[in-house]
Amino acid sequence: MTDTTSQLDGSVIDFEAAEPAAWSAATWFAVLSMAATSFALVSAEFLPAGLLTPMARDLGISEGTAGQVVTATASVGAVTALLSNVLIRRLNRKTVLVGLTALAVGSNILAALAADFWLLLLGRAGLGIALSAFWALSVAVVARLVGADAAGRGMAIVTLGVSLATIAAPSMGALISDWLGWRSAMAMTAGFAALAMLLQVLSLPTLPASTSNSLADVFQLTRRRGVQLGMIAILLLMTGHFAGSVYVRPFLEQVTLLETGPIALALLGFGIAAVIGNIAGGRMADANIRVALAVTAALMAFAALALVLWGAHIGVAFGFVTFWGFAFGMAPVVLPTNLSRAAPDALEPAGSLMVVSFQVAISIGAVFGGYVVDHYGALGPLTLTAVLAASTVALALLQPRS
């Protein structure tokens, strides 16, 4: 989402080719509806980080098992990222986007009402479909809304929804679950999605299908060494991140001995730092992507290791949870940019591989993190984060200079 070029209607578009024209009120409304959708979907995706303990207690399962709601979202999303362009190639993109957001509404309602763990997983799987298909379409749709010369500006506004969700979802989830229960927090995300869907219906113009990619286009890219290294970097760093971050609340409860209020503040600090890290990551990626990747991974490894060693102290825990958030904020900018540099002539298929890599990493991270927290305690997942992030530093140093 930070690329400067993309493909639309079979040609390469230079997003910086001309000075962007002023947008009409209708264009602003349409772009903001996309930003609202990204906020709603990502809020629902990140919500379990603040709900894990009460969710596990209510359903009578371990915290490690409860963490697999993240796995359900990501694993279904990985398949969706590969197939979405193939399955919807003839459908109007406005219809698809509204339908995906409606699916998110229903999925969040199902999760909020789930009487057992399997219904909860089913609801989260539906969210995974909506989330991945939305991101697979987002760049092309925004380019059509604002024009090729302003597509980068448009995507920056759409990803603002991600930044706001990163700040709001975990902390709001923790607070609302403490006041009203975790089911009310899940229902809140359904409300966000319903509002986003209404904005789409009112603001998006008709968007007839213009182009699509085949699976052959996507798989062809995996033969390139730069793409392979880019995918491995995503798998290592994001597996490490989600192996540990999903279980930050149990760590803060069991090791730092914090109550719900301070935990919510720590998660809020994580989110604010992630926004700052996003800005810093964009600037570093433009300057030197190889160095940016190494720095991002090194910061995350250091933050996780510091929590393992000194996280029992409240000040240290707050500081390095925030530090971790800064590193995580850099990652969604640096990792896709790193992958796209290896395929400047095929950015849409590269984008599909990027989404798949992220979703697979989230799934693996949640699975291994759940196993480790159940068998080795709250320190285990963060140790795994430090090891995998450090491995990403080594991978970054092996990559060819850009």
Short mmCIF file of C-alpha atoms in Angstrom, two decimals:
data_model
loop_
_atom_site.label_atom_id
_atom_site.label_comp_id
_atom_site.label_asym_id
_atom_site.label_seq_id
_atom_site.Cartn_x
_atom_site.Cartn_y
_atom_site.Cartn_z
CA MET A 1 0.00 0.00 0.00
CA THR A 2 3.00 2.24 -0.02
CA ASP A 3 4.02 1.53 -3.62
CA THR A 4 4.37 4.47 -5.99
CA THR A 5 3.07 2.57 -9.01
CA SER A 6 0.32 0.09 -9.69
CA GLN A 7 -1.40 -1.71 -12.54
CA LEU A 8 -4.83 -0.76 -13.79
CA ASP A 9 -6.49 -1.90 -16.99
CA GLY A 10 -3.35 -3.79 -17.93
CA SER A 11 -0.93 -0.86 -17.86
CA VAL A 12 1.58 0.47 -15.38
CA ILE A 13 0.46 3.68 -13.73
CA ASP A 14 2.92 6.21 -12.34
CA PHE A 15 1.29 7.68 -9.26
CA GLU A 16 3.74 10.57 -9.21
CA ALA A 17 3.61 11.46 -12.88
CA ALA A 18 1.62 14.66 -12.45
CA GLU A 19 0.52 17.16 -9.86
CA PRO A 20 -2.71 15.76 -8.35
CA ALA A 21 -5.83 17.76 -9.11
CA ALA A 22 -8.20 18.96 -6.41
CA TRP A 23 -10.82 16.39 -5.47
CA SER A 24 -14.53 17.00 -5.62
CA ALA A 25 -16.70 16.54 -2.54
CA ALA A 26 -18.00 13.28 -4.04
CA THR A 27 -14.45 11.96 -4.44
CA TRP A 28 -13.58 12.84 -0.85
CA PHE A 29 -16.75 11.10 0.35
CA ALA A 30 -15.91 7.95 -1.60
CA VAL A 31 -12.30 7.80 -0.37
CA LEU A 32 -13.39 8.40 3.22
CA SER A 33 -15.85 5.52 2.90
CA MET A 34 -12.89 3.30 2.01
CA ALA A 35 -10.98 4.62 5.03
CA ALA A 36 -13.98 3.89 7.23
CA THR A 37 -14.07 0.34 5.87
CA SER A 38 -10.39 -0.20 6.60
CA PHE A 39 -10.96 1.08 10.14
CA ALA A 40 -13.91 -1.25 10.69
CA LEU A 41 -12.20 -4.35 9.31
CA VAL A 42 -8.85 -3.82 11.01
CA SER A 43 -10.55 -2.95 14.32
CA ALA A 44 -12.28 -6.32 14.20
CA GLU A 45 -9.01 -8.04 13.24
CA PHE A 46 -7.00 -6.56 16.13
CA LEU A 47 -9.79 -6.77 18.73
CA PRO A 48 -8.77 -10.17 20.23
CA ALA A 49 -5.54 -8.65 21.59
CA GLY A 50 -7.65 -6.85 24.19
CA LEU A 51 -10.26 -9.60 24.74
CA LEU A 52 -8.22 -12.77 25.05
CA THR A 53 -8.48 -13.34 28.81
CA PRO A 54 -12.24 -12.73 29.28
CA MET A 55 -13.04 -14.56 26.02
CA ALA A 56 -11.13 -17.65 27.16
CA ARG A 57 -12.75 -17.54 30.60
CA ASP A 58 -16.30 -17.23 29.23
CA LEU A 59 -15.92 -20.03 26.66
CA GLY A 60 -14.08 -22.34 29.05
CA ILE A 61 -10.94 -22.64 26.96
CA SER A 62 -7.26 -21.82 27.43
CA GLU A 63 -5.81 -18.49 26.37
CA GLY A 64 -3.73 -20.32 23.78
CA THR A 65 -6.86 -21.84 22.26
CA ALA A 66 -8.68 -18.50 22.33
CA GLY A 67 -5.78 -16.99 20.39
CA GLN A 68 -6.70 -19.22 17.45
CA VAL A 69 -9.50 -16.80 16.53
CA VAL A 70 -6.63 -14.88 14.94
CA THR A 71 -5.60 -18.04 13.07
CA ALA A 72 -9.10 -18.49 11.65
CA THR A 73 -9.17 -14.93 10.32
CA ALA A 74 -5.73 -15.18 8.76
CA SER A 75 -5.83 -18.69 7.29
CA VAL A 76 -9.09 -18.08 5.43
CA GLY A 77 -7.77 -14.69 4.37
CA ALA A 78 -4.66 -16.26 2.83
CA VAL A 79 -6.76 -18.37 0.45
CA THR A 80 -9.04 -15.42 -0.28
CA ALA A 81 -6.10 -13.24 -1.30
CA LEU A 82 -5.14 -15.72 -4.01
CA LEU A 83 -8.63 -16.38 -5.35
CA SER A 84 -10.47 -13.06 -4.97
CA ASN A 85 -9.45 -11.53 -8.31
CA VAL A 86 -10.28 -14.77 -10.11
CA LEU A 87 -13.69 -15.26 -8.49
CA ILE A 88 -14.98 -11.67 -8.84
CA ARG A 89 -13.52 -10.75 -12.21
CA ARG A 90 -16.88 -9.86 -13.84
CA LEU A 91 -18.63 -8.29 -10.83
CA ASN A 92 -19.04 -4.57 -10.29
CA ARG A 93 -16.43 -3.57 -7.69
CA LYS A 94 -18.89 -1.43 -5.74
CA THR A 95 -21.18 -4.42 -5.36
CA VAL A 96 -18.25 -6.54 -4.23
CA LEU A 97 -17.08 -4.00 -1.65
CA VAL A 98 -20.55 -3.53 -0.19
CA GLY A 99 -21.01 -7.30 -0.08
CA LEU A 100 -17.68 -7.82 1.67
CA THR A 101 -18.55 -5.23 4.30
CA ALA A 102 -21.95 -6.85 4.82
CA LEU A 103 -20.12 -10.13 5.36
CA ALA A 104 -18.00 -8.41 8.03
CA VAL A 105 -21.15 -7.17 9.77
CA GLY A 106 -22.64 -10.66 9.86
CA SER A 107 -19.36 -12.27 10.92
CA ASN A 108 -18.89 -9.91 13.84
CA ILE A 109 -22.47 -10.43 14.98
CA LEU A 110 -21.97 -14.21 14.83
CA ALA A 111 -18.77 -13.91 16.88
CA ALA A 112 -20.52 -11.73 19.45
CA LEU A 113 -23.37 -14.25 19.85
CA ALA A 114 -21.26 -17.42 19.65
CA ALA A 115 -22.18 -19.91 22.33
CA ASP A 116 -19.12 -22.07 21.72
CA PHE A 117 -15.62 -21.80 20.30
CA TRP A 118 -16.49 -23.26 16.87
CA LEU A 119 -19.14 -20.64 16.12
CA LEU A 120 -16.64 -18.00 17.16
CA LEU A 121 -14.13 -19.47 14.69
CA LEU A 122 -16.76 -19.47 11.92
CA GLY A 123 -17.46 -15.79 12.51
CA ARG A 124 -13.78 -14.95 12.43
CA ALA A 125 -13.33 -16.92 9.20
CA GLY A 126 -15.97 -14.74 7.53
CA LEU A 127 -14.07 -11.68 8.69
CA GLY A 128 -10.92 -13.13 7.11
CA ILE A 129 -12.64 -13.31 3.72
CA ALA A 130 -13.87 -9.73 3.95
CA LEU A 131 -10.55 -8.36 5.14
CA SER A 132 -8.26 -9.97 2.56
CA ALA A 133 -10.55 -9.39 -0.42
CA PHE A 134 -10.91 -5.73 0.56
CA TRP A 135 -7.14 -5.19 0.60
CA ALA A 136 -6.71 -7.11 -2.65
CA LEU A 137 -9.08 -4.63 -4.33
CA SER A 138 -8.21 -1.43 -2.50
CA VAL A 139 -5.36 0.00 -4.62
CA ALA A 140 -7.16 -0.49 -7.94
CA VAL A 141 -10.44 0.91 -6.59
CA VAL A 142 -8.80 3.99 -5.08
CA ALA A 143 -6.91 4.63 -8.33
CA ARG A 144 -10.22 4.62 -10.19
CA LEU A 145 -11.82 6.96 -7.64
CA VAL A 146 -9.12 9.65 -7.57
CA GLY A 147 -7.19 9.10 -10.80
CA ALA A 148 -3.73 7.71 -11.43
CA ASP A 149 -1.92 10.89 -10.41
CA ALA A 150 -3.46 10.88 -6.92
CA ALA A 151 -3.70 7.18 -6.12
CA GLY A 152 -0.86 7.33 -3.60
CA ARG A 153 -2.57 10.19 -1.79
CA GLY A 154 -5.83 8.25 -1.79
CA MET A 155 -4.25 5.12 -0.34
CA ALA A 156 -2.61 7.21 2.38
CA ILE A 157 -6.08 8.28 3.52
CA VAL A 158 -7.41 4.71 3.34
CA THR A 159 -4.54 3.41 5.46
CA LEU A 160 -5.28 6.12 8.03
CA GLY A 161 -8.15 3.84 9.01
CA VAL A 162 -5.61 1.13 9.77
CA SER A 163 -3.57 3.48 11.98
CA LEU A 164 -6.65 4.58 13.91
CA ALA A 165 -7.76 0.98 14.36
CA THR A 166 -4.31 0.00 15.61
CA ILE A 167 -4.65 2.66 18.30
CA ALA A 168 -8.29 2.16 19.18
CA ALA A 169 -9.18 -1.52 18.84
CA PRO A 170 -7.01 -3.27 21.48
CA SER A 171 -7.45 -0.60 24.16
CA MET A 172 -11.19 -0.08 23.48
CA GLY A 173 -11.68 -3.84 23.43
CA ALA A 174 -9.99 -4.24 26.82
CA LEU A 175 -12.03 -1.43 28.41
CA ILE A 176 -15.40 -2.37 26.91
CA SER A 177 -14.91 -6.05 27.77
CA ASP A 178 -14.21 -5.02 31.36
CA TRP A 179 -17.31 -2.81 31.55
CA LEU A 180 -19.85 -4.65 29.38
CA GLY A 181 -18.25 -7.98 28.42
CA TRP A 182 -16.23 -9.13 25.42
CA ARG A 183 -19.38 -9.84 23.41
CA SER A 184 -20.32 -6.15 23.53
CA ALA A 185 -16.87 -5.30 22.19
CA MET A 186 -17.39 -7.71 19.27
CA ALA A 187 -20.82 -6.19 18.60
CA MET A 188 -19.22 -2.74 18.50
CA THR A 189 -17.11 -3.75 15.49
CA ALA A 190 -20.27 -4.95 13.72
CA GLY A 191 -21.65 -1.44 14.19
CA PHE A 192 -18.50 0.10 12.71
CA ALA A 193 -18.78 -2.16 9.67
CA ALA A 194 -22.49 -1.33 9.21
CA LEU A 195 -21.67 2.38 9.20
CA ALA A 196 -18.88 1.83 6.66
CA MET A 197 -21.26 -0.16 4.44
CA LEU A 198 -23.80 2.68 4.52
CA LEU A 199 -21.08 5.15 3.49
CA GLN A 200 -20.09 2.87 0.60
CA VAL A 201 -23.66 2.64 -0.66
CA LEU A 202 -24.08 6.42 -0.52
CA SER A 203 -20.71 7.50 -1.89
CA LEU A 204 -19.08 4.93 -4.17
CA PRO A 205 -19.83 5.30 -7.89
CA THR A 206 -20.53 2.28 -10.03
CA LEU A 207 -17.24 0.48 -10.69
CA PRO A 208 -17.57 -2.07 -13.51
CA ALA A 209 -14.87 -4.73 -13.61
CA SER A 210 -11.86 -3.46 -15.55
CA THR A 211 -9.11 -6.04 -15.07
CA SER A 212 -8.20 -9.22 -13.20
CA ASN A 213 -5.18 -11.44 -12.64
CA SER A 214 -4.90 -15.18 -13.08
CA LEU A 215 -3.33 -17.53 -10.59
CA ALA A 216 -0.59 -18.14 -13.15
CA ASP A 217 0.39 -14.45 -12.97
CA VAL A 218 0.72 -14.71 -9.21
CA PHE A 219 2.66 -17.97 -9.05
CA GLN A 220 5.02 -16.90 -11.84
CA LEU A 221 6.44 -14.23 -9.54
CA THR A 222 7.51 -16.76 -6.93
CA ARG A 223 10.40 -17.78 -9.20
CA ARG A 224 12.15 -14.46 -8.63
CA ARG A 225 14.79 -14.51 -5.88
CA GLY A 226 13.90 -11.00 -4.68
CA VAL A 227 10.24 -11.96 -4.32
CA GLN A 228 11.21 -15.13 -2.44
CA LEU A 229 13.36 -13.14 0.00
CA GLY A 230 10.60 -10.57 0.41
CA MET A 231 8.04 -13.24 1.25
CA ILE A 232 10.41 -14.95 3.71
CA ALA A 233 11.02 -11.62 5.44
CA ILE A 234 7.26 -11.14 5.90
CA LEU A 235 6.85 -14.70 7.16
CA LEU A 236 9.67 -14.43 9.70
CA LEU A 237 8.94 -10.98 11.10
CA MET A 238 5.14 -11.18 11.14
CA THR A 239 5.13 -14.73 12.52
CA GLY A 240 7.33 -13.44 15.31
CA HIS A 241 5.16 -10.40 15.91
CA PHE A 242 1.87 -12.26 16.11
CA ALA A 243 3.35 -15.11 18.12
CA GLY A 244 4.02 -12.57 20.85
CA SER A 245 1.65 -9.63 20.41
CA VAL A 246 -1.53 -11.71 20.67
CA TYR A 247 -0.37 -12.76 24.15
CA VAL A 248 0.79 -9.36 25.41
CA ARG A 249 -2.24 -9.03 27.70
CA PRO A 250 -1.54 -12.35 29.51
CA PHE A 251 2.10 -11.25 29.83
CA LEU A 252 1.13 -7.91 31.37
CA GLU A 253 -1.31 -9.66 33.73
CA GLN A 254 0.91 -12.53 34.81
CA VAL A 255 4.43 -11.05 34.68
CA THR A 256 3.97 -7.29 35.16
CA LEU A 257 0.86 -7.86 37.35
CA LEU A 258 -1.21 -5.06 35.79
CA GLU A 259 -4.97 -4.55 36.08
CA THR A 260 -7.29 -3.91 33.11
CA GLY A 261 -6.96 -0.11 33.16
CA PRO A 262 -3.15 0.02 32.97
CA ILE A 263 -3.20 -2.75 30.34
CA ALA A 264 -5.51 -0.65 28.18
CA LEU A 265 -3.12 2.29 28.54
CA ALA A 266 -0.17 0.11 27.54
CA LEU A 267 -2.03 -1.09 24.45
CA LEU A 268 -2.98 2.50 23.62
CA GLY A 269 0.70 3.44 23.81
CA PHE A 270 1.45 0.55 21.47
CA GLY A 271 -1.04 1.91 18.94
CA ILE A 272 0.12 5.52 19.08
CA ALA A 273 3.73 4.43 18.65
CA ALA A 274 2.67 2.30 15.66
CA VAL A 275 1.34 5.41 13.88
CA ILE A 276 4.65 7.20 14.46
CA GLY A 277 6.53 4.11 13.31
CA ASN A 278 4.45 4.03 10.13
CA ILE A 279 5.63 7.53 9.21
CA ALA A 280 9.25 6.75 10.07
CA GLY A 281 9.12 3.47 8.16
CA GLY A 282 7.91 5.19 5.00
CA ARG A 283 10.78 7.64 5.05
CA MET A 284 13.38 4.94 5.74
CA ALA A 285 11.99 2.67 3.01
CA ASP A 286 12.34 5.45 0.44
CA ALA A 287 15.93 6.11 1.52
CA ASN A 288 17.25 2.52 1.74
CA ILE A 289 14.86 -0.44 1.88
CA ARG A 290 17.56 -2.91 2.95
CA VAL A 291 18.53 -0.80 5.95
CA ALA A 292 14.87 -0.09 6.73
CA LEU A 293 14.11 -3.82 6.92
CA ALA A 294 17.11 -4.50 9.15
CA VAL A 295 16.24 -1.63 11.51
CA THR A 296 12.58 -2.65 11.75
CA ALA A 297 13.45 -6.23 12.66
CA ALA A 298 16.22 -5.20 15.08
CA LEU A 299 13.90 -2.84 16.96
CA MET A 300 11.24 -5.52 17.35
CA ALA A 301 13.78 -8.13 18.49
CA PHE A 302 15.22 -5.75 21.08
CA ALA A 303 11.79 -4.74 22.42
CA ALA A 304 10.65 -8.35 22.84
CA LEU A 305 13.91 -9.44 24.44
CA ALA A 306 13.85 -6.49 26.86
CA LEU A 307 10.33 -7.44 27.96
CA VAL A 308 11.43 -11.02 28.58
CA LEU A 309 14.41 -9.88 30.66
CA TRP A 310 12.97 -6.88 32.53
CA GLY A 311 9.22 -6.87 31.87
CA ALA A 312 8.30 -7.47 35.51
CA HIS A 313 9.00 -3.78 36.14
CA ILE A 314 6.01 -1.59 35.26
CA GLY A 315 7.99 1.27 33.74
CA VAL A 316 10.07 -1.08 31.62
CA ALA A 317 6.96 -2.96 30.46
CA PHE A 318 5.19 0.25 29.38
CA GLY A 319 8.29 1.55 27.64
CA PHE A 320 9.09 -1.55 25.63
CA VAL A 321 5.47 -2.34 24.72
CA THR A 322 5.46 1.16 23.21
CA PHE A 323 8.83 0.49 21.56
CA TRP A 324 7.39 -2.72 20.08
CA GLY A 325 4.47 -0.72 18.72
CA PHE A 326 6.89 1.63 16.95
CA ALA A 327 8.64 -1.32 15.28
CA PHE A 328 5.33 -2.90 14.29
CA GLY A 329 4.20 0.41 12.77
CA MET A 330 7.24 0.37 10.50
CA ALA A 331 6.62 -3.20 9.32
CA PRO A 332 3.43 -2.74 7.19
CA VAL A 333 5.27 -0.05 5.21
CA VAL A 334 8.71 -1.62 4.97
CA LEU A 335 7.75 -5.24 4.26
CA PRO A 336 5.41 -4.62 1.26
CA THR A 337 7.83 -2.05 -0.18
CA ASN A 338 10.65 -4.55 0.13
CA LEU A 339 8.64 -7.19 -1.75
CA SER A 340 7.39 -4.81 -4.44
CA ARG A 341 10.91 -3.66 -5.30
CA ALA A 342 11.51 -7.14 -6.70
CA ALA A 343 8.47 -6.92 -9.04
CA PRO A 344 8.01 -3.33 -10.29
CA ASP A 345 6.48 -4.69 -13.50
CA ALA A 346 3.83 -6.81 -11.74
CA LEU A 347 2.69 -4.99 -8.62
CA GLU A 348 -0.83 -6.40 -8.46
CA PRO A 349 0.26 -10.08 -8.44
CA ALA A 350 3.02 -9.08 -6.00
CA GLY A 351 0.35 -7.52 -3.82
CA SER A 352 -1.54 -10.82 -3.74
CA LEU A 353 1.61 -12.61 -2.61
CA MET A 354 2.13 -9.94 0.02
CA VAL A 355 -1.36 -10.44 1.47
CA VAL A 356 -0.94 -14.22 1.43
CA SER A 357 2.42 -13.95 3.19
CA PHE A 358 0.99 -11.70 5.89
CA GLN A 359 -2.01 -13.95 6.50
CA VAL A 360 0.05 -17.14 6.60
CA ALA A 361 2.45 -15.46 9.03
CA ILE A 362 -0.44 -14.40 11.27
CA SER A 363 -1.80 -17.97 11.26
CA ILE A 364 1.56 -19.56 12.05
CA GLY A 365 2.32 -16.96 14.70
CA ALA A 366 -0.99 -17.49 16.49
CA VAL A 367 -0.63 -21.30 16.38
CA PHE A 368 2.94 -21.40 17.67
CA GLY A 369 2.30 -18.59 20.13
CA GLY A 370 -0.69 -20.47 21.52
CA TYR A 371 1.32 -23.67 21.91
CA VAL A 372 4.20 -21.85 23.58
CA VAL A 373 2.03 -19.87 26.02
CA ASP A 374 0.14 -23.02 27.07
CA HIS A 375 3.32 -25.06 27.59
CA TYR A 376 5.96 -22.53 28.64
CA GLY A 377 4.04 -19.62 30.11
CA ALA A 378 3.70 -15.93 29.25
CA LEU A 379 7.44 -15.41 28.62
CA GLY A 380 7.57 -18.04 25.86
CA PRO A 381 5.78 -16.20 23.02
CA LEU A 382 7.87 -13.06 23.50
CA THR A 383 11.05 -15.12 23.39
CA LEU A 384 9.88 -16.57 20.08
CA THR A 385 9.24 -13.03 18.80
CA ALA A 386 12.80 -11.99 19.65
CA VAL A 387 14.33 -15.02 17.90
CA LEU A 388 12.33 -14.66 14.67
CA ALA A 389 12.81 -10.91 14.48
CA ALA A 390 16.56 -11.35 14.94
CA SER A 391 16.50 -13.90 12.11
CA THR A 392 14.87 -11.26 9.89
CA VAL A 393 17.80 -8.93 10.57
CA ALA A 394 20.14 -11.59 9.19
CA LEU A 395 17.90 -12.07 6.14
CA ALA A 396 17.87 -8.32 5.48
CA LEU A 397 21.67 -8.26 5.39
CA LEU A 398 21.65 -11.07 2.81
CA GLN A 399 19.38 -9.20 0.40
CA PRO A 400 20.92 -7.47 -2.63
CA ARG A 401 21.42 -3.74 -2.31
CA SER A 402 18.68 -1.65 -3.91
#
